[in-house]
Coordinates of C-alpha atoms in Angstrom, one line a residue:
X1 CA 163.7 133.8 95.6
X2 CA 162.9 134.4 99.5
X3 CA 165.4 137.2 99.7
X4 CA 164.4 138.7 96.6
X5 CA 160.7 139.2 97.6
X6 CA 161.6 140.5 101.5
X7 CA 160.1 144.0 101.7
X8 CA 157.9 146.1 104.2
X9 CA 154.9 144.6 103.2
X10 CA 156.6 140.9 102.9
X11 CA 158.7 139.5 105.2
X12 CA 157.6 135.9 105.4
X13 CA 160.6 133.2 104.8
X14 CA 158.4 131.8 102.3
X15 CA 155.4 130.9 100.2
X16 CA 154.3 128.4 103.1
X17 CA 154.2 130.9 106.1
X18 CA 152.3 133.5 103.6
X19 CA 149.7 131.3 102.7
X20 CA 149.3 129.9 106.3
X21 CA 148.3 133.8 106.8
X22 CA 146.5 134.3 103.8
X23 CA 143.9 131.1 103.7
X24 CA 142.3 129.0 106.1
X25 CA 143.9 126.5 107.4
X26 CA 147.2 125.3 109.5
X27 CA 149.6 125.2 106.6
X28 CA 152.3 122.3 106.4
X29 CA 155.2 122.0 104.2
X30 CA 154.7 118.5 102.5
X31 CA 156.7 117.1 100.1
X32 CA 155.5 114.6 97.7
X33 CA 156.7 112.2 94.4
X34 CA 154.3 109.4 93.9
X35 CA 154.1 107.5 97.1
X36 CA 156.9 109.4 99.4
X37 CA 155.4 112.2 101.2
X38 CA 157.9 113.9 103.7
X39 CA 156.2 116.7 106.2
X40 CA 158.0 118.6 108.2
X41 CA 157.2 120.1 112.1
X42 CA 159.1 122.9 111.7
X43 CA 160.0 124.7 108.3
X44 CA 162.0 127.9 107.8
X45 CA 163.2 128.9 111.0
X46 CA 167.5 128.8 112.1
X47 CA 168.4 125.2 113.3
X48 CA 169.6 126.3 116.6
X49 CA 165.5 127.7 117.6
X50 CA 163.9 124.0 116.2
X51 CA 164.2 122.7 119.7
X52 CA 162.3 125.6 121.0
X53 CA 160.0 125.5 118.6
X54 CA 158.6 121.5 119.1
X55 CA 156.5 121.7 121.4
X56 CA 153.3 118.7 122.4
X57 CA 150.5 120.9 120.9
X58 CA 152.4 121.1 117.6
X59 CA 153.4 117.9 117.3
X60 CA 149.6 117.2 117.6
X61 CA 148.4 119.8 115.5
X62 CA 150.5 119.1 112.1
X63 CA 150.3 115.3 113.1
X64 CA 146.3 115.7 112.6
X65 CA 147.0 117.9 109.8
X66 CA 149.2 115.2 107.9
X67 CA 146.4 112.7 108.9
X68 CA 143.9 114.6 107.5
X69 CA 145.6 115.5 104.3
X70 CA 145.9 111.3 103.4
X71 CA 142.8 111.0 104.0
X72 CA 141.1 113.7 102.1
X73 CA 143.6 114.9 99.6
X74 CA 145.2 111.6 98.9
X75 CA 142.2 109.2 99.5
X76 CA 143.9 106.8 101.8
X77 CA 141.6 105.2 104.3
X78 CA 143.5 104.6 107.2
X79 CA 146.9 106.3 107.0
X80 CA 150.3 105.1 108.6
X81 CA 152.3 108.2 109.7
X82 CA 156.4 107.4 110.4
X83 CA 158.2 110.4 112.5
X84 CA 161.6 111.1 112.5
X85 CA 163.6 111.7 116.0
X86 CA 165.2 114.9 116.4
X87 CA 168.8 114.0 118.0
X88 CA 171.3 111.1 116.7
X89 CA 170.0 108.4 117.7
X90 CA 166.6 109.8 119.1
X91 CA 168.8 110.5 122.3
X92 CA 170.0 107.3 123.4
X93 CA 168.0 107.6 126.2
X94 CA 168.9 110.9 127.0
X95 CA 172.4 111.1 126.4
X96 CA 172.6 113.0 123.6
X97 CA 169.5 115.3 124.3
X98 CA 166.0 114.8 125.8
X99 CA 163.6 115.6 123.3
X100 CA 163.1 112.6 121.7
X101 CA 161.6 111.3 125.2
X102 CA 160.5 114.1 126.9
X103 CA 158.2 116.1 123.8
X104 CA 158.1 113.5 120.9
X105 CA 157.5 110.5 122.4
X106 CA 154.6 111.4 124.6
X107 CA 153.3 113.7 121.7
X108 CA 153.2 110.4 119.5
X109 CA 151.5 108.2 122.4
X110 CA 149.0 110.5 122.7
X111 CA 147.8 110.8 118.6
X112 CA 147.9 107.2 118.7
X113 CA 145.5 106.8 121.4
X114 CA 143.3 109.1 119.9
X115 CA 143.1 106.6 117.1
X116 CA 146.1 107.7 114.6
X117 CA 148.6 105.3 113.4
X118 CA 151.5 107.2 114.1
X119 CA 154.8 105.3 114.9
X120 CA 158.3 106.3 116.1
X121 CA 160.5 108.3 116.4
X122 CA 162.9 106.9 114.4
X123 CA 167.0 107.4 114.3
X124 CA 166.6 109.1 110.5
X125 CA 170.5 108.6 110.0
X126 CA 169.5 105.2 109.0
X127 CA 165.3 105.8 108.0
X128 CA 165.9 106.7 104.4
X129 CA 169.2 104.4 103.8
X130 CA 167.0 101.0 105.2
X131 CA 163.9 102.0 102.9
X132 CA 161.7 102.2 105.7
X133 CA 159.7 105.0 104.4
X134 CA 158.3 102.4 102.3
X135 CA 156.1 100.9 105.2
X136 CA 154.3 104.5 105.4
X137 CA 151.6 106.9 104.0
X138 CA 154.3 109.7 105.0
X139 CA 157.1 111.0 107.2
X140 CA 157.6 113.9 109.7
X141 CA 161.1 115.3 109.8
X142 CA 161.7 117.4 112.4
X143 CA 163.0 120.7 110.8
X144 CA 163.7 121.5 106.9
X145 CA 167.3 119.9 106.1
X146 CA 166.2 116.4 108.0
X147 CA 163.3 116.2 105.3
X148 CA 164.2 117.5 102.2
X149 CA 167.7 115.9 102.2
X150 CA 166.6 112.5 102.1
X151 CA 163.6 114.0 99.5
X152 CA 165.6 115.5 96.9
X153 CA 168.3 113.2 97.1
X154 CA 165.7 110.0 96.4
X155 CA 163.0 112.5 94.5
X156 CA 164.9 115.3 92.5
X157 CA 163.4 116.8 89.7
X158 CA 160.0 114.6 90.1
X159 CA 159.0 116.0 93.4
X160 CA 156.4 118.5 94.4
X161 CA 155.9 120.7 97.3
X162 CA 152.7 120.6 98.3
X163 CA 151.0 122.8 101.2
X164 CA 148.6 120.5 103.1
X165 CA 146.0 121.7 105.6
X166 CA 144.5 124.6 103.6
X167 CA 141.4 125.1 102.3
X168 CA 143.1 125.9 98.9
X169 CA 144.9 123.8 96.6
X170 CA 149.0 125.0 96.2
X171 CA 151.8 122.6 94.5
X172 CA 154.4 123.9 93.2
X173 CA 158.0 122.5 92.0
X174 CA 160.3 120.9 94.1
X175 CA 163.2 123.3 93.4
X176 CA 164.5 127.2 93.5
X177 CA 164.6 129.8 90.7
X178 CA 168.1 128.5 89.6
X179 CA 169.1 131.8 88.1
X180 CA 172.2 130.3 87.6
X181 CA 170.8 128.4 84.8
X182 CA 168.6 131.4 83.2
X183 CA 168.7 131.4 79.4
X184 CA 170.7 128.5 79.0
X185 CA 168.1 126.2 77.9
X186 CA 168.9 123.6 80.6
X187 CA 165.5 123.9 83.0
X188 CA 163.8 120.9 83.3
X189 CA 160.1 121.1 83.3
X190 CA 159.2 118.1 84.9
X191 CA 158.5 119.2 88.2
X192 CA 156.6 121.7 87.5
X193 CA 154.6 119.2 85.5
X194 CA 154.2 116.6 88.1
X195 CA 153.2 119.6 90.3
X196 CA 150.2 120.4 88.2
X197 CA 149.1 116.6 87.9
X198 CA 149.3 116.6 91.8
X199 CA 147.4 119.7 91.8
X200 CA 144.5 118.2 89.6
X201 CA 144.4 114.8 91.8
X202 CA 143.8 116.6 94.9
X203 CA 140.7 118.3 93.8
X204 CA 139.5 115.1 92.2
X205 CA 140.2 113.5 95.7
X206 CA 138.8 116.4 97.6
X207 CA 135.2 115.9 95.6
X208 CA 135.6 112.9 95.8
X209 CA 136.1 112.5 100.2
X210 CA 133.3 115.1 100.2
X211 CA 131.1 113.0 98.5
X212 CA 131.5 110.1 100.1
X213 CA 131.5 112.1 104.0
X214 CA 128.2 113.3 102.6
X215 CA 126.6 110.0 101.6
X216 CA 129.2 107.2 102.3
X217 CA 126.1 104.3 101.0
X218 CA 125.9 106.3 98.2
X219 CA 129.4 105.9 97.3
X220 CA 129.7 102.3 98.4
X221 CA 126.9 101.5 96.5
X222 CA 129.1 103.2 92.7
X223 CA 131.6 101.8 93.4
X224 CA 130.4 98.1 93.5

């Protein structure tokens, strides 16, 4: 676990920030089970530094990288992106706290005049509960609890995490080590198994976006 691995020569929180190091790329937490795909701005860090932390350029930054992981890793054409506000109530205009419309909302105006559909933010006390996650390609929580609460309560034991913007392919399951339950004979497989399936779709989708960026007439042309 991430406490377990800390040493000299590791002190990342986690797989995620490692491999953001490691491999090309602007890694970006993503969770995923069949057609819910949560991302997240911020990932490992204390609650009381995410504010900090959301800033304009990396709202843009894993915004494009969400964009560009539909599009190439999951082959949707023209992706619809939801993002979750940060405060109760994304502020209430500004009553309780700004940066839903002083960071997030400009941050989204701008990506969706650069051509990305990317709508919100949205209160996410209620996003989840109303099934309006349902109307998108994937959500952006804010920070780890906002995203993965609503995930593993809907997705447990199917889902996958998935680290989008590499250049190399990671899934993995969507749980711990759950020593707790070592040599029992109760883990459950599954998500490791869905996490391998995912694994062998995004290359297949990968070939398959490279293809068709290389000769789009080409690929028209098979597919008909």
């Amino acid at each position: 676990n991430k406490y377990n691995i800390q040493s000299e020569e590791f002190h990342f929180p986690g797989h995620t920030d490692y491999l953001d190091q490691e491999l090309e790329g602007d890694a970006l937490m993503l969770m995923v089970q069949d057609g819910l795909r949560v991302g997240l701005f911020t990932d490992h860090i204390p609650v009381n530094e995410v504010s900090n932390h959301l800033t304009e350029a990396l709202i843009h930054k894993k915004i494009e990288t969400v964009h560009k992981t539909l599009i190439q890793d999951f082959g949707i054409t023209r992706p619809k992106i939801a993002v979750l506000g940060l405060n109760p109530h994304c502020g209430d205009n500004g009553v309780i706290g700004k940066e839903d419309d002083v960071v997030i909302k400009p941050a989204l105006k701008k990506m969706f005049d650069k051509g990305i559909m990317v709508f919100g933010p949205f209160s996410a006390d209620s996003f989840f509960g109303l099934s309006q996650y349902e109307k998108y390609d994937a959500v952006i929580a804010n920070y780890h609890d906002q995203g993965l609460v609503p995930f593993k309560t809907l997705s447990f034991g199917n889902g996958v995490n998935y680290t989008a913007g590499l250049n190399k392919i990671r899934t993995s399951p969507d749980h711990g080590t759950a020593y707790e339950i070592a040599g029992k004979g109760e883990a459950d497989y599954n998500s490791f198994k869905e996490a391998v399936y995912l694994a062998i779709d995004v290359y297949n989708n990968r070939n398959e976006h490279k293809e068709l960026v290389k000769n789009p007439l080409k690929t028209k042309q098979k597919q008909l």
